[in-house]
Coordinates of C-alpha atoms in Angstrom, one line a residue:
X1 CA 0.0 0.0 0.0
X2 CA 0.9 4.1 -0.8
X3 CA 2.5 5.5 1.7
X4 CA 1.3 8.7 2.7
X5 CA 2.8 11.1 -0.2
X6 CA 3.6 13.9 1.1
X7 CA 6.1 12.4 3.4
X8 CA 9.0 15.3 2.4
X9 CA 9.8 17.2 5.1
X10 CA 9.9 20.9 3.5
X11 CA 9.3 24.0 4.5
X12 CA 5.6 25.1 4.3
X13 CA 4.3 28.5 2.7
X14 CA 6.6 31.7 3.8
X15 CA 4.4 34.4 4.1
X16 CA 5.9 36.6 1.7
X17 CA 5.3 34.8 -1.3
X18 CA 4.7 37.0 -4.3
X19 CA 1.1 36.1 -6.0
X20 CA 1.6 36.6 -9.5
X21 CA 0.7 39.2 -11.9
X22 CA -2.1 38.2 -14.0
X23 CA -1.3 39.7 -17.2
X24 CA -0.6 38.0 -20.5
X25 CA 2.3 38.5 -22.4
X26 CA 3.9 36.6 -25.8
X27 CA 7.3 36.2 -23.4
X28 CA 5.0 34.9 -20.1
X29 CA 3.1 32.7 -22.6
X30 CA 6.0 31.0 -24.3
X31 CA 8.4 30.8 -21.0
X32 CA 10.0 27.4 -20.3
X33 CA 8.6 25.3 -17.8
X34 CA 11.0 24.3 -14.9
X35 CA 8.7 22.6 -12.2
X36 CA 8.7 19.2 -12.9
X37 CA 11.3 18.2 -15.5
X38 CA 10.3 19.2 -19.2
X39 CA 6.3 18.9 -17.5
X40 CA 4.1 17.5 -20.8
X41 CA 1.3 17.7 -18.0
X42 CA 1.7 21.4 -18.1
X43 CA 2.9 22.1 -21.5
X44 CA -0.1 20.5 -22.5
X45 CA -2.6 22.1 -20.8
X46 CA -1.6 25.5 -22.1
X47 CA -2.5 24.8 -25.7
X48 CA -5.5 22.8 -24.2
X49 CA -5.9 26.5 -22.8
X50 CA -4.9 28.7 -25.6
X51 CA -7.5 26.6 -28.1
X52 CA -10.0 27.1 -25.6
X53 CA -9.7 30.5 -25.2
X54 CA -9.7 31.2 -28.8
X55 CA -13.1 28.9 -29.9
X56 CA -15.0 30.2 -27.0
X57 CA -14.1 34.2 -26.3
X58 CA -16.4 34.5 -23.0
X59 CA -14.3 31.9 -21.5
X60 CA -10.7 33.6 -22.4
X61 CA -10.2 36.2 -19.8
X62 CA -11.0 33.6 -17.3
X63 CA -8.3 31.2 -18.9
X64 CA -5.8 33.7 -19.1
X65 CA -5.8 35.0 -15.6
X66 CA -6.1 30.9 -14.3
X67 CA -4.0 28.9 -16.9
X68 CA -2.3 31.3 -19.1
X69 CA -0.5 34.0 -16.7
X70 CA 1.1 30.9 -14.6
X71 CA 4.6 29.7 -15.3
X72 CA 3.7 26.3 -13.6
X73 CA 1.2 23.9 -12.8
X74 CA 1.3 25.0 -9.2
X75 CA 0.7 28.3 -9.3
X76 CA -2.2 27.9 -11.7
X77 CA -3.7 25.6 -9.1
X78 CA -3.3 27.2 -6.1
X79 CA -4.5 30.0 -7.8
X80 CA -7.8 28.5 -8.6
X81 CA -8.4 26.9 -5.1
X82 CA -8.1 30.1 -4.0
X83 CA -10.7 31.8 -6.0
X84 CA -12.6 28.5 -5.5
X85 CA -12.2 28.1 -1.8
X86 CA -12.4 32.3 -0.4
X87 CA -15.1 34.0 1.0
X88 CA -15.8 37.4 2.3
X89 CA -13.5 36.2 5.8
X90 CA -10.5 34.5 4.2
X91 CA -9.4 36.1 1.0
X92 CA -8.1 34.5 -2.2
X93 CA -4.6 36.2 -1.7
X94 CA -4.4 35.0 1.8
X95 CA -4.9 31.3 0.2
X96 CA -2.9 31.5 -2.7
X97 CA -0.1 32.2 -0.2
X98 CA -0.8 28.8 1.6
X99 CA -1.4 26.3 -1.4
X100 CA 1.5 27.8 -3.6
X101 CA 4.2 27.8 -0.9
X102 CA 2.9 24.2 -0.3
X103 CA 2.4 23.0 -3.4
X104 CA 5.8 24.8 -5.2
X105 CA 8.2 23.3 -2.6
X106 CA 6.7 19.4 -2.5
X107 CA 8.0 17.1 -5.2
X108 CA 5.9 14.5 -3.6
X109 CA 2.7 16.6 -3.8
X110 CA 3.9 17.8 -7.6
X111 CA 3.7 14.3 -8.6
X112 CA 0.7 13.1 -7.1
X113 CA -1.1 16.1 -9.0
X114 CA 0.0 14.8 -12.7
X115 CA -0.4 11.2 -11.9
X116 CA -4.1 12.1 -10.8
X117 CA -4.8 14.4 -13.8
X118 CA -3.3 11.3 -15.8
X119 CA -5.6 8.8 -13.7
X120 CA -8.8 10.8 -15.0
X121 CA -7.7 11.0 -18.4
X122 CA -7.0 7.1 -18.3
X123 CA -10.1 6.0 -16.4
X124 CA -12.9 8.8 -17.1
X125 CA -14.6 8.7 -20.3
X126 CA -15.9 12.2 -19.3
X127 CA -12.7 13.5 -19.9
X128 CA -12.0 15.8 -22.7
X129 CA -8.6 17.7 -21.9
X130 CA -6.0 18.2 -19.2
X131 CA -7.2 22.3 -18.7
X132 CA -10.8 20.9 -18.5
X133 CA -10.5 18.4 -15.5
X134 CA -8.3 20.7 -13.7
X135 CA -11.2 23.7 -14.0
X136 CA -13.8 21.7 -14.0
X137 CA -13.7 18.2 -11.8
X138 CA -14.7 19.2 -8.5
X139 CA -13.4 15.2 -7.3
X140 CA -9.4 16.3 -8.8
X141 CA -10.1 20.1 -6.7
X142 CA -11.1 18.5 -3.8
X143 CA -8.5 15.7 -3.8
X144 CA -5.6 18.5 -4.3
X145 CA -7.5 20.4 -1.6
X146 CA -7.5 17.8 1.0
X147 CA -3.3 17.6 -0.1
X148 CA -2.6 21.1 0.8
X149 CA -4.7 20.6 4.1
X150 CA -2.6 17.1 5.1
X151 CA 0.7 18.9 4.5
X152 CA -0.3 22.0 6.7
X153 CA -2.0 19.1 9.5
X154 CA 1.4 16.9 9.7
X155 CA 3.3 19.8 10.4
X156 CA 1.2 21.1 13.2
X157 CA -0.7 24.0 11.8
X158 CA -4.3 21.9 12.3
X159 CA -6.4 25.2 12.7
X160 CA -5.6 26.0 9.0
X161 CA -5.6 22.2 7.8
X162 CA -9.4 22.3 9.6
X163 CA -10.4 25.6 8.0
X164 CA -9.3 24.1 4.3
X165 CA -10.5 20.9 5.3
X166 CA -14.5 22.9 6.1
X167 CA -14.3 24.9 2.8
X168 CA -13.7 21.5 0.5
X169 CA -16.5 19.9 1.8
X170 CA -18.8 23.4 1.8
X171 CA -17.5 24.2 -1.8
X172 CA -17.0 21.0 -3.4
X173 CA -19.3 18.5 -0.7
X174 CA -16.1 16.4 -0.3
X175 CA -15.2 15.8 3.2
X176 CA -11.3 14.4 3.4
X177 CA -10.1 15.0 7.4
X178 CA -6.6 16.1 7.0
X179 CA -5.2 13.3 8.8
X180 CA -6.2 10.7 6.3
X181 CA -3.7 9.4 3.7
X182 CA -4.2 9.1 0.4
X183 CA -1.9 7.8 -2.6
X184 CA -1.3 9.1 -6.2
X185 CA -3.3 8.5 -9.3
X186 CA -5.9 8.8 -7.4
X187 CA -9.6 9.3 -9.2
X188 CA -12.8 10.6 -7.2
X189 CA -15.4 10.3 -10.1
X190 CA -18.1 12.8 -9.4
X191 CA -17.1 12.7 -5.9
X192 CA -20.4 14.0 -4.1
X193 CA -21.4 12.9 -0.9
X194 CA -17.4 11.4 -0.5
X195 CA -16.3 11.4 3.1
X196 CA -12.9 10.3 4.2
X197 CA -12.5 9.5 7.9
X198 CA -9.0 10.5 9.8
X199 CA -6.8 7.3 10.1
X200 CA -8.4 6.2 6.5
X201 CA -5.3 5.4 4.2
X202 CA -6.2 5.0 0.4
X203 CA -3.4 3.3 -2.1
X204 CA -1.9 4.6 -5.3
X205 CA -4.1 4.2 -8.3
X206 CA -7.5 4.1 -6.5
X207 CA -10.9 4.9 -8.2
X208 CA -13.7 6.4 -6.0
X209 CA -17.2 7.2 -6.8
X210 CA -19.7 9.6 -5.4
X211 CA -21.7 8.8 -2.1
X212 CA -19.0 6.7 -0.5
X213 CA -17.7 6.5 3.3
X214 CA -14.5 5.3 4.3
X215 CA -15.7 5.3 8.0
X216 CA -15.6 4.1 12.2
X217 CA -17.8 1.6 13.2
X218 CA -18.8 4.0 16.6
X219 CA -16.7 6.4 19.0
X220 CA -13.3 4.4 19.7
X221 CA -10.2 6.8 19.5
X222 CA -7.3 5.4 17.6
X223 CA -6.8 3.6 14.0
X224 CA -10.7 3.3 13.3
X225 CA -10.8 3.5 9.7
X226 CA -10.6 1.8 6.4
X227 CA -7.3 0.9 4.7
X228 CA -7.9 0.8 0.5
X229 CA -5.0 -1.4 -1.1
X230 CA -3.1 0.3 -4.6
X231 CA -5.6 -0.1 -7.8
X232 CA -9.3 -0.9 -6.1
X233 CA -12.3 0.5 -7.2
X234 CA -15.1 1.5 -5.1
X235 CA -18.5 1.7 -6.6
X236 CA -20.9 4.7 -5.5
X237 CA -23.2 4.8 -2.6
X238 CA -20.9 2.1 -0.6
X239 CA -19.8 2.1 2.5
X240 CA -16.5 0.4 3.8
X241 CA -16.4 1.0 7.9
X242 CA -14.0 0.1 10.6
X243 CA -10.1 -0.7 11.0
X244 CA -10.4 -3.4 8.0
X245 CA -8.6 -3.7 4.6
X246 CA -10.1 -4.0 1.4
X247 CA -6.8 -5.9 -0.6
X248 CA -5.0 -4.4 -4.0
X249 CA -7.1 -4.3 -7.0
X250 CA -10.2 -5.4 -5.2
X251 CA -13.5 -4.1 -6.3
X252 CA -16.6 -3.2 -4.3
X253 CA -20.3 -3.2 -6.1
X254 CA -22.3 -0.1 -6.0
X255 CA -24.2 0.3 -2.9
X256 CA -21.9 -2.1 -0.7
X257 CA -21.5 -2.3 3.3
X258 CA -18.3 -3.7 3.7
X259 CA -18.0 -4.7 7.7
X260 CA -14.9 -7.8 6.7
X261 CA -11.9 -7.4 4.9
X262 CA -11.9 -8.0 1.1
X263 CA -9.2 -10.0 0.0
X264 CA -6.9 -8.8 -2.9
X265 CA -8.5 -8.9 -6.9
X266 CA -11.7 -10.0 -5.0
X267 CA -15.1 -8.5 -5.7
X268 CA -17.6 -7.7 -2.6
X269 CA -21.1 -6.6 -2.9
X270 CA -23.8 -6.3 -1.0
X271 CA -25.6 -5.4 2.1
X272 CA -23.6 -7.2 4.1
X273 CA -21.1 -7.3 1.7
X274 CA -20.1 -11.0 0.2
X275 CA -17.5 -12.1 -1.5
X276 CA -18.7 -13.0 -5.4
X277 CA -17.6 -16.9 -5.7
X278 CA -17.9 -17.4 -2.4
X279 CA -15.9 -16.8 1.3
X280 CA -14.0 -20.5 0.6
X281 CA -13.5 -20.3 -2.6
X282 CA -14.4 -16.6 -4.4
X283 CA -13.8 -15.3 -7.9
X284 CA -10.2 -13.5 -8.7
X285 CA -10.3 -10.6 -10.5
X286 CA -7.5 -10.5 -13.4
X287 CA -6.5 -6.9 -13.1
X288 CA -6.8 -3.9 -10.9
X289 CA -10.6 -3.2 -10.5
X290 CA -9.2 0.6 -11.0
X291 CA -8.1 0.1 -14.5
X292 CA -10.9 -1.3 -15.8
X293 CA -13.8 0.6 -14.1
X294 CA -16.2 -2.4 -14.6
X295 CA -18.7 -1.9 -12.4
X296 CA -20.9 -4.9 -13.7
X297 CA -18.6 -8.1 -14.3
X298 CA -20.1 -9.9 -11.2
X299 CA -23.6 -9.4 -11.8
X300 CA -24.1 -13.2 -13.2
X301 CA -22.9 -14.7 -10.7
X302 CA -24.4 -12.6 -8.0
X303 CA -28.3 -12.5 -9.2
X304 CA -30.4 -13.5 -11.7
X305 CA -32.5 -10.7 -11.2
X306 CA -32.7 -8.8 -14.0
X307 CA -34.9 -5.5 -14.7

């Protein structure tokens, strides 16, 4: 399983940070990128942005000022959490501050971001460009939100982590505590209704749907919470709860309540969930549930109910 990925120990935001000047310019526009290697990501998603801007004129001021004024990938984003995640008591500036001098000083963080825009583009057939999830896919906000908010809670500043924490789930209605960990590659499809509990750790490469809880059982203190292997998939409206471990590339149906733990490449559906095949004997999987995104494989041999 992932380990937590923002395990660097850097400095956090300084409080000087310059936000940039939002002003376009050929020079600004065509400046080399320097934040992660040569950055296709990035690259990319500027000519996803300048195309944009050009077929659809009410939308270019807004690229330009959150894509296109931006020398890197971080500073675009913390620069539209920002404007996402203000309000009239805690100003956009004031943010941009915190996620920038997170987000430009934590390779671990920087990586996690591109392998989750690549994750969407891989498993979403939604997807449509690389300046369109990053503007538009309120799971990827929410999961780079909840990032910024576990680097600020490991190093001690919880007040803030809990205030970033409060406007995810009011903006976005994605509720990550800080103090969960959670992999790269990382998809939350939709991603309404998702709550992540504190001790929850989630796996590289991990597809999540809307309307699911990675939850305690009841009031103990301590590790209470699920544990999601690398590559499982997690259909919508389930619940997983308790200390348990649902095993790499398992797959739980839509509308689970997973109590057990799910072995690894096993499918569990159901309220209870059961293992499909059986608890002796059940039905391996022959990839990561993540990669495919097949929601449906077990249904013969879980019902013969059909509609």
């Amino acid at each position: 399983m992932a380990p937590c990925v923002d395990s660097h120990g850097n400095n956090l935001c300084q409080k000087h940070i310059q936000a940039p000047v939002f002003r376009i310019s050929d020079a600004l526009c065509d400046m080399k990128i320097n934040s992660v290697g040569e950055d296709d990501v990035w690259v990319k998603m500027r000519g996803e942005a300048r195309d944009d801007a050009e077929s659809e004129p009410v939308l270019a001021g807004f690229l330009h000022s959150t894509v296109l004024a931006h020398r890197t990938l971080e500073s675009a984003l913390a620069f539209h959490l920002a404007n996402k995640l203000s309000n009239p008591s805690l100003s956009s500036t004031l943010l941009y501050n915190v996620f920038f001098g997170v987000l430009k000083d934590d390779a671990g963080i920087q990586e996690a971001i591109r392998a989750d825009l690549r994750a969407v583009k891989e498993r979403d057939p939604a997807w449509i460009s690389y300046v369109h999830c990053m503007l538009n896919f309120k799971g990827f906000l929410a999961c780079q939100g909840y990032r910024v908010a576990h680097k600020l809670w490991t190093v001690g500043r919880v007040a803030l982590a809990f205030a970033i924490q409060n406007r995810v789930s009011e903006v976005f209605a994605v509720d990550i505590h800080p103090g969960a960990r959670i992999g790269k590659g990382v998809m939350f499809d939709h991603a309404t209704g998702l709550v992540v509990g504190e001790t929850a750790v989630v796996g590289d490469n991990v597809s999540i749907l809307h309307n699911v809880t990675l939850g305690g059982t009841g009031k103990q203190c301590g590790d209470r919470h699920p544990k999601i292997g690398d590559g499982v998939l997690i259909g919508a409206g389930s619940n997983i709860l308790g200390n348990i471990c649902v095993g790499e590339g398992a797959k739980v149906g839509a509308g689970s309540v997973v109590l057990t733990e799910v072995p690894p490449y096993t499918t569990a559906v159901g309220n209870p969930a059961r293992l499909v095949g059986g608890k002796r004997n059940p039905r391996k999987l022959n990839r990561a549930a993540s990669s495919t995104m097949d929601h449906t494989s077990y249904i013969s041999e879980w019902s013969d109910y059909v509609i």
